[in-house]
Amino acid sequence: KAGVTQTPRYLIKTRGQQVTLSCSPISGHRSVSWYQQTPGQGLQFLFEYFSETQRNKGNFPGRFSGRQFSNSRSEMNVSTLELGDSALYLCASSLNLDRINEQFFGPGTRLTVL
Amino acid sequence: KNEVEQSPQNLTAQEGEFITINCSYSVGISALHWLQQHPGGGIVSLFMLSSGKKKHGRLIATINIQEKHSSLHITASHPRDSAVYICAVEWVSGGGADGLTFGKGTHLIIQP
């Protein structure tokens, strides 16, 4: 069974640009969560999607958005990039059959904002 | 603010030693996760606990709900165990709205 895949793996953008990151979950998984990891703040929850609906959202500005498609693939978008958005962005998928779910992480997309 | 505290932040040990990493949290949780992150960023889920104890190979995870504390133990440690170990919780009060809250991680180095 293929794992969680994320594209692209590396990305360099400049301030003010926007970026779209993609996540393909494990086949059969309906929940996709996104996380940001920085040296200063560590891992932080961005949002979670389930069956094309955003269920949960972390404490991030509206420049961070996402969506999920009918095949459970998810994208996240960051508009008007700032230097502080440089981070490793991780997505994780889970079956979400009940409240407690093991999460399977992708390799991440490393975003650098210049 | 609900918080997750891990200790120690850094740990260097010799191959074969018994390793313990601790995680404490501030309020009630519905689940606690132990994660492993290797250089390069990939994260692997090691355990998911809501009570008691779980064992997988040389790894053991325990949780004490009353004391709001969990430990991750590694027996017969090996250099390949060198990684960052991260504790993450799902808060009961958030009803799932908060997603996972993470500790800052424990950077473990096992020397041969």
PDB file of C-alpha atoms in Angstrom:
ATOM      1  CA  LYS A   1       0.000   0.000   0.000  1.00  0.00           C
ATOM      2  CA  ALA A   2       1.469   3.350  -1.026  1.00  0.00           C
ATOM      3  CA  GLY A   3       2.137   5.836   1.762  1.00  0.00           C
ATOM      4  CA  VAL A   4       1.170   9.472   1.990  1.00  0.00           C
ATOM      5  CA  THR A   5       2.737  11.509  -0.789  1.00  0.00           C
ATOM      6  CA  GLN A   6       3.345  15.233  -0.897  1.00  0.00           C
ATOM      7  CA  THR A   7       4.322  17.408  -3.817  1.00  0.00           C
ATOM      8  CA  PRO A   8       6.466  19.266  -4.367  1.00  0.00           C
ATOM      9  CA  ARG A   9       9.127  18.213  -1.888  1.00  0.00           C
ATOM     10  CA  TYR A  10      10.995  21.505  -2.050  1.00  0.00           C
ATOM     11  CA  LEU A  11       9.843  24.957  -3.038  1.00  0.00           C
ATOM     12  CA  ILE A  12      11.422  28.396  -3.113  1.00  0.00           C
ATOM     13  CA  LYS A  13       9.202  31.470  -3.357  1.00  0.00           C
ATOM     14  CA  THR A  14       9.561  35.185  -2.765  1.00  0.00           C
ATOM     15  CA  ARG A  15       7.590  37.392  -0.399  1.00  0.00           C
ATOM     16  CA  GLY A  16       4.143  38.294  -1.642  1.00  0.00           C
ATOM     17  CA  GLN A  17       3.762  35.265  -3.873  1.00  0.00           C
ATOM     18  CA  GLN A  18       1.319  32.473  -3.237  1.00  0.00           C
ATOM     19  CA  VAL A  19       1.924  28.747  -3.104  1.00  0.00           C
ATOM     20  CA  THR A  20      -0.140  25.559  -3.358  1.00  0.00           C
ATOM     21  CA  LEU A  21       0.971  22.312  -1.789  1.00  0.00           C
ATOM     22  CA  SER A  22      -0.563  18.923  -2.511  1.00  0.00           C
ATOM     23  CA  CYS A  23      -1.120  15.835  -0.376  1.00  0.00           C
ATOM     24  CA  SER A  24      -2.345  12.412  -1.497  1.00  0.00           C
ATOM     25  CA  PRO A  25      -3.464  10.263   1.440  1.00  0.00           C
ATOM     26  CA  ILE A  26      -3.198   6.514   1.812  1.00  0.00           C
ATOM     27  CA  SER A  27      -5.886   4.805  -0.219  1.00  0.00           C
ATOM     28  CA  GLY A  28      -9.072   4.535   1.834  1.00  0.00           C
ATOM     29  CA  HIS A  29      -8.138   7.271   4.290  1.00  0.00           C
ATOM     30  CA  ARG A  30     -10.712  10.027   4.411  1.00  0.00           C
ATOM     31  CA  SER A  31      -9.116  12.452   6.851  1.00  0.00           C
ATOM     32  CA  VAL A  32      -6.190  14.694   5.958  1.00  0.00           C
ATOM     33  CA  SER A  33      -4.513  17.021   8.451  1.00  0.00           C
ATOM     34  CA  TRP A  34      -1.904  19.674   7.738  1.00  0.00           C
ATOM     35  CA  TYR A  35       0.873  20.798  10.048  1.00  0.00           C
ATOM     36  CA  GLN A  36       3.578  23.457   9.961  1.00  0.00           C
ATOM     37  CA  GLN A  37       6.974  22.803  11.507  1.00  0.00           C
ATOM     38  CA  THR A  38       9.473  25.598  12.212  1.00  0.00           C
ATOM     39  CA  PRO A  39      12.589  25.633  14.408  1.00  0.00           C
ATOM     40  CA  GLY A  40      11.072  28.289  16.646  1.00  0.00           C
ATOM     41  CA  GLN A  41       7.474  27.089  17.070  1.00  0.00           C
ATOM     42  CA  GLY A  42       7.892  23.379  16.473  1.00  0.00           C
ATOM     43  CA  LEU A  43       4.938  21.472  15.044  1.00  0.00           C
ATOM     44  CA  GLN A  44       1.625  23.299  14.854  1.00  0.00           C
ATOM     45  CA  PHE A  45      -1.755  22.147  13.612  1.00  0.00           C
ATOM     46  CA  LEU A  46      -3.078  24.013  10.572  1.00  0.00           C
ATOM     47  CA  PHE A  47      -6.350  22.310   9.651  1.00  0.00           C
ATOM     48  CA  GLU A  48      -8.088  19.000   9.109  1.00  0.00           C
ATOM     49  CA  TYR A  49     -10.329  17.918   6.256  1.00  0.00           C
ATOM     50  CA  PHE A  50     -12.759  15.034   6.222  1.00  0.00           C
ATOM     51  CA  SER A  51     -14.995  14.129   3.311  1.00  0.00           C
ATOM     52  CA  GLU A  52     -14.266  17.431   1.559  1.00  0.00           C
ATOM     53  CA  THR A  53     -15.187  19.497   4.627  1.00  0.00           C
ATOM     54  CA  GLN A  54     -12.864  21.440   6.907  1.00  0.00           C
ATOM     55  CA  ARG A  55     -13.578  20.038  10.356  1.00  0.00           C
ATOM     56  CA  ASN A  56     -10.916  21.699  12.470  1.00  0.00           C
ATOM     57  CA  LYS A  57      -8.696  24.725  12.103  1.00  0.00           C
ATOM     58  CA  GLY A  58      -5.631  25.830  14.032  1.00  0.00           C
ATOM     59  CA  ASN A  59      -4.654  29.338  15.004  1.00  0.00           C
ATOM     60  CA  PHE A  60      -3.302  30.579  11.687  1.00  0.00           C
ATOM     61  CA  PRO A  61      -4.241  33.686   9.666  1.00  0.00           C
ATOM     62  CA  GLY A  62      -6.687  33.547   6.791  1.00  0.00           C
ATOM     63  CA  ARG A  63      -3.787  33.528   4.311  1.00  0.00           C
ATOM     64  CA  PHE A  64      -3.612  29.807   5.018  1.00  0.00           C
ATOM     65  CA  SER A  65      -6.403  27.859   3.393  1.00  0.00           C
ATOM     66  CA  GLY A  66      -7.050  24.408   2.079  1.00  0.00           C
ATOM     67  CA  ARG A  67      -9.469  22.090   0.429  1.00  0.00           C
ATOM     68  CA  GLN A  68     -10.111  18.423  -0.072  1.00  0.00           C
ATOM     69  CA  PHE A  69     -11.309  16.718  -3.206  1.00  0.00           C
ATOM     70  CA  SER A  70     -13.734  13.830  -3.614  1.00  0.00           C
ATOM     71  CA  ASN A  71     -10.811  11.379  -3.927  1.00  0.00           C
ATOM     72  CA  SER A  72      -9.532  12.631  -0.503  1.00  0.00           C
ATOM     73  CA  ARG A  73      -6.517  14.380  -2.022  1.00  0.00           C
ATOM     74  CA  SER A  74      -5.942  17.690  -0.323  1.00  0.00           C
ATOM     75  CA  GLU A  75      -4.289  20.962  -1.172  1.00  0.00           C
ATOM     76  CA  MET A  76      -3.242  23.816   1.023  1.00  0.00           C
ATOM     77  CA  ASN A  77      -2.653  27.324  -0.186  1.00  0.00           C
ATOM     78  CA  VAL A  78      -0.703  30.160   1.359  1.00  0.00           C
ATOM     79  CA  SER A  79      -1.244  33.604  -0.134  1.00  0.00           C
ATOM     80  CA  THR A  80       0.880  36.731   0.235  1.00  0.00           C
ATOM     81  CA  LEU A  81       3.846  34.780   1.510  1.00  0.00           C
ATOM     82  CA  GLU A  82       5.902  36.169   4.385  1.00  0.00           C
ATOM     83  CA  LEU A  83       9.432  35.261   5.424  1.00  0.00           C
ATOM     84  CA  GLY A  84       8.017  33.590   8.525  1.00  0.00           C
ATOM     85  CA  ASP A  85       6.090  31.116   6.382  1.00  0.00           C
ATOM     86  CA  SER A  86       9.359  29.322   5.628  1.00  0.00           C
ATOM     87  CA  ALA A  87       8.790  25.910   7.152  1.00  0.00           C
ATOM     88  CA  LEU A  88       8.326  22.218   6.637  1.00  0.00           C
ATOM     89  CA  TYR A  89       4.679  21.548   5.817  1.00  0.00           C
ATOM     90  CA  LEU A  90       3.505  18.068   6.682  1.00  0.00           C
ATOM     91  CA  CYS A  91       0.279  16.353   5.926  1.00  0.00           C
ATOM     92  CA  ALA A  92      -1.044  13.247   7.621  1.00  0.00           C
ATOM     93  CA  SER A  93      -3.907  10.950   6.750  1.00  0.00           C
ATOM     94  CA  SER A  94      -6.023   8.673   8.892  1.00  0.00           C
ATOM     95  CA  LEU A  95      -8.943   6.305   8.494  1.00  0.00           C
ATOM     96  CA  ASN A  96     -10.986   8.328  10.961  1.00  0.00           C
ATOM     97  CA  LEU A  97     -13.285   5.465  11.869  1.00  0.00           C
ATOM     98  CA  ASP A  98     -13.573   6.827  15.418  1.00  0.00           C
ATOM     99  CA  ARG A  99     -12.263   9.677  17.493  1.00  0.00           C
ATOM    100  CA  ILE A 100      -8.809   8.265  18.147  1.00  0.00           C
ATOM    101  CA  ASN A 101      -6.886   7.687  14.973  1.00  0.00           C
ATOM    102  CA  GLU A 102      -3.317   6.817  14.135  1.00  0.00           C
ATOM    103  CA  GLN A 103      -1.957   9.379  11.722  1.00  0.00           C
ATOM    104  CA  PHE A 104       0.324   8.510   8.828  1.00  0.00           C
ATOM    105  CA  PHE A 105       2.610  11.341   7.829  1.00  0.00           C
ATOM    106  CA  GLY A 106       3.923  12.300   4.433  1.00  0.00           C
ATOM    107  CA  PRO A 107       7.562  13.309   3.825  1.00  0.00           C
ATOM    108  CA  GLY A 108       6.723  17.003   3.881  1.00  0.00           C
ATOM    109  CA  THR A 109       7.202  19.975   1.607  1.00  0.00           C
ATOM    110  CA  ARG A 110      10.034  22.284   2.575  1.00  0.00           C
ATOM    111  CA  LEU A 111       9.058  25.850   1.686  1.00  0.00           C
ATOM    112  CA  THR A 112      11.627  28.624   1.645  1.00  0.00           C
ATOM    113  CA  VAL A 113      10.422  32.204   1.306  1.00  0.00           C
ATOM    114  CA  LEU A 114      13.052  34.731   0.216  1.00  0.00           C
TER     115      LEU A 114
ATOM    116  CA  LYS B   1      -3.327  27.776  27.342  1.00  0.00           C
ATOM    117  CA  ASN B   2      -3.193  23.979  27.156  1.00  0.00           C
ATOM    118  CA  GLU B   3       0.422  22.831  27.047  1.00  0.00           C
ATOM    119  CA  VAL B   4       2.525  19.758  26.435  1.00  0.00           C
ATOM    120  CA  GLU B   5       5.920  19.541  28.133  1.00  0.00           C
ATOM    121  CA  GLN B   6       8.628  17.062  27.211  1.00  0.00           C
ATOM    122  CA  SER B   7      11.811  16.197  29.026  1.00  0.00           C
ATOM    123  CA  PRO B   8      14.654  15.988  28.513  1.00  0.00           C
ATOM    124  CA  GLN B   9      15.093  18.259  25.481  1.00  0.00           C
ATOM    125  CA  ASN B  10      18.359  16.542  24.555  1.00  0.00           C
ATOM    126  CA  LEU B  11      19.652  13.135  25.528  1.00  0.00           C
ATOM    127  CA  THR B  12      22.912  11.417  24.589  1.00  0.00           C
ATOM    128  CA  ALA B  13      23.420   7.817  25.663  1.00  0.00           C
ATOM    129  CA  GLN B  14      25.579   4.817  24.895  1.00  0.00           C
ATOM    130  CA  GLU B  15      24.393   1.899  22.835  1.00  0.00           C
ATOM    131  CA  GLY B  16      22.545  -0.625  24.980  1.00  0.00           C
ATOM    132  CA  GLU B  17      21.309   1.834  27.590  1.00  0.00           C
ATOM    133  CA  PHE B  18      17.686   2.012  28.732  1.00  0.00           C
ATOM    134  CA  ILE B  19      16.132   5.296  27.596  1.00  0.00           C
ATOM    135  CA  THR B  20      13.183   7.155  29.114  1.00  0.00           C
ATOM    136  CA  ILE B  21      11.507  10.221  27.609  1.00  0.00           C
ATOM    137  CA  ASN B  22       8.764  11.983  29.538  1.00  0.00           C
ATOM    138  CA  CYS B  23       5.682  13.930  28.490  1.00  0.00           C
ATOM    139  CA  SER B  24       3.338  15.922  30.739  1.00  0.00           C
ATOM    140  CA  TYR B  25       0.199  17.753  29.739  1.00  0.00           C
ATOM    141  CA  SER B  26      -1.975  20.319  31.428  1.00  0.00           C
ATOM    142  CA  VAL B  27      -5.604  19.151  31.117  1.00  0.00           C
ATOM    143  CA  GLY B  28      -7.638  16.137  30.110  1.00  0.00           C
ATOM    144  CA  ILE B  29      -6.909  14.395  26.841  1.00  0.00           C
ATOM    145  CA  SER B  30      -8.678  11.877  24.673  1.00  0.00           C
ATOM    146  CA  ALA B  31      -5.467  10.445  23.214  1.00  0.00           C
ATOM    147  CA  LEU B  32      -1.704  10.817  23.314  1.00  0.00           C
ATOM    148  CA  HIS B  33       0.606  10.076  20.388  1.00  0.00           C
ATOM    149  CA  TRP B  34       4.318   9.337  20.357  1.00  0.00           C
ATOM    150  CA  LEU B  35       6.025  10.224  17.092  1.00  0.00           C
ATOM    151  CA  GLN B  36       9.540   9.720  15.762  1.00  0.00           C
ATOM    152  CA  GLN B  37      11.195  12.151  13.360  1.00  0.00           C
ATOM    153  CA  HIS B  38      14.440  11.366  11.602  1.00  0.00           C
ATOM    154  CA  PRO B  39      16.795  13.921  10.006  1.00  0.00           C
ATOM    155  CA  GLY B  40      15.230  14.994   6.723  1.00  0.00           C
ATOM    156  CA  GLY B  41      11.818  15.443   8.310  1.00  0.00           C
ATOM    157  CA  GLY B  42       9.890  12.190   7.924  1.00  0.00           C
ATOM    158  CA  ILE B  43       7.593  11.472  10.878  1.00  0.00           C
ATOM    159  CA  VAL B  44       6.514   8.008  11.943  1.00  0.00           C
ATOM    160  CA  SER B  45       3.726   7.327  14.407  1.00  0.00           C
ATOM    161  CA  LEU B  46       5.047   5.002  17.135  1.00  0.00           C
ATOM    162  CA  PHE B  47       2.120   4.753  19.547  1.00  0.00           C
ATOM    163  CA  MET B  48      -1.333   6.074  20.179  1.00  0.00           C
ATOM    164  CA  LEU B  49      -2.547   5.756  23.781  1.00  0.00           C
ATOM    165  CA  SER B  50      -5.615   6.601  25.770  1.00  0.00           C
ATOM    166  CA  SER B  51      -4.771   4.446  28.796  1.00  0.00           C
ATOM    167  CA  GLY B  52      -2.349   1.847  30.126  1.00  0.00           C
ATOM    168  CA  LYS B  53       0.684   0.581  28.300  1.00  0.00           C
ATOM    169  CA  LYS B  54       1.687  -0.480  24.806  1.00  0.00           C
ATOM    170  CA  LYS B  55       4.767  -2.339  23.568  1.00  0.00           C
ATOM    171  CA  HIS B  56       6.227  -2.672  20.109  1.00  0.00           C
ATOM    172  CA  GLY B  57       9.588  -4.388  19.816  1.00  0.00           C
ATOM    173  CA  ARG B  58      12.057  -2.516  22.011  1.00  0.00           C
ATOM    174  CA  LEU B  59       9.692   0.425  22.508  1.00  0.00           C
ATOM    175  CA  ILE B  60       7.271   0.749  25.409  1.00  0.00           C
ATOM    176  CA  ALA B  61       4.826   3.592  26.009  1.00  0.00           C
ATOM    177  CA  THR B  62       2.885   4.158  29.202  1.00  0.00           C
ATOM    178  CA  ILE B  63       0.322   6.712  30.241  1.00  0.00           C
ATOM    179  CA  ASN B  64      -1.039   7.750  33.645  1.00  0.00           C
ATOM    180  CA  ILE B  65      -4.274   9.640  33.054  1.00  0.00           C
ATOM    181  CA  GLN B  66      -4.651  10.791  36.674  1.00  0.00           C
ATOM    182  CA  GLU B  67      -1.146  12.259  36.771  1.00  0.00           C
ATOM    183  CA  LYS B  68      -1.381  13.592  33.193  1.00  0.00           C
ATOM    184  CA  HIS B  69       1.919  11.995  32.301  1.00  0.00           C
ATOM    185  CA  SER B  70       3.282   9.597  29.695  1.00  0.00           C
ATOM    186  CA  SER B  71       6.654   7.958  29.193  1.00  0.00           C
ATOM    187  CA  LEU B  72       8.358   6.424  26.193  1.00  0.00           C
ATOM    188  CA  HIS B  73      10.990   3.805  26.975  1.00  0.00           C
ATOM    189  CA  ILE B  74      13.568   2.305  24.639  1.00  0.00           C
ATOM    190  CA  THR B  75      15.258  -0.886  25.784  1.00  0.00           C
ATOM    191  CA  ALA B  76      18.678  -1.989  24.473  1.00  0.00           C
ATOM    192  CA  SER B  77      19.090   1.301  22.595  1.00  0.00           C
ATOM    193  CA  HIS B  78      20.851   1.302  19.230  1.00  0.00           C
ATOM    194  CA  PRO B  79      22.384   4.076  17.109  1.00  0.00           C
ATOM    195  CA  ARG B  80      19.504   3.701  14.643  1.00  0.00           C
ATOM    196  CA  ASP B  81      17.174   4.915  17.448  1.00  0.00           C
ATOM    197  CA  SER B  82      18.810   8.345  17.134  1.00  0.00           C
ATOM    198  CA  ALA B  83      15.995  10.712  16.205  1.00  0.00           C
ATOM    199  CA  VAL B  84      13.677  13.354  17.622  1.00  0.00           C
ATOM    200  CA  TYR B  85      10.820  11.901  19.653  1.00  0.00           C
ATOM    201  CA  ILE B  86       7.689  14.011  19.857  1.00  0.00           C
ATOM    202  CA  CYS B  87       4.698  13.716  22.157  1.00  0.00           C
ATOM    203  CA  ALA B  88       1.352  15.014  20.866  1.00  0.00           C
ATOM    204  CA  VAL B  89      -2.091  15.113  22.478  1.00  0.00           C
ATOM    205  CA  GLU B  90      -5.721  15.503  21.514  1.00  0.00           C
ATOM    206  CA  TRP B  91      -7.519  17.623  24.122  1.00  0.00           C
ATOM    207  CA  VAL B  92     -10.883  16.487  25.449  1.00  0.00           C
ATOM    208  CA  SER B  93     -12.100  20.066  25.847  1.00  0.00           C
ATOM    209  CA  GLY B  94     -11.441  20.980  22.252  1.00  0.00           C
ATOM    210  CA  GLY B  95     -13.796  18.300  20.984  1.00  0.00           C
ATOM    211  CA  GLY B  96     -11.298  17.733  18.245  1.00  0.00           C
ATOM    212  CA  ALA B  97     -11.300  21.368  17.187  1.00  0.00           C
ATOM    213  CA  ASP B  98      -7.729  21.911  18.254  1.00  0.00           C
ATOM    214  CA  GLY B  99      -6.178  19.082  16.283  1.00  0.00           C
ATOM    215  CA  LEU B 100      -2.962  17.752  17.777  1.00  0.00           C
ATOM    216  CA  THR B 101      -0.892  19.832  20.201  1.00  0.00           C
ATOM    217  CA  PHE B 102       2.779  18.905  20.153  1.00  0.00           C
ATOM    218  CA  GLY B 103       5.611  18.948  22.630  1.00  0.00           C
ATOM    219  CA  LYS B 104       8.892  20.481  21.505  1.00  0.00           C
ATOM    220  CA  GLY B 105      10.504  17.077  21.099  1.00  0.00           C
ATOM    221  CA  THR B 106      13.419  15.179  22.615  1.00  0.00           C
ATOM    222  CA  HIS B 107      16.563  14.976  20.502  1.00  0.00           C
ATOM    223  CA  LEU B 108      18.056  11.537  21.205  1.00  0.00           C
ATOM    224  CA  ILE B 109      21.561  10.495  20.157  1.00  0.00           C
ATOM    225  CA  ILE B 110      22.747   6.938  20.762  1.00  0.00           C
ATOM    226  CA  GLN B 111      26.494   6.578  20.476  1.00  0.00           C
ATOM    227  CA  PRO B 112      28.031   3.231  19.456  1.00  0.00           C
TER     228      PRO B 112
END
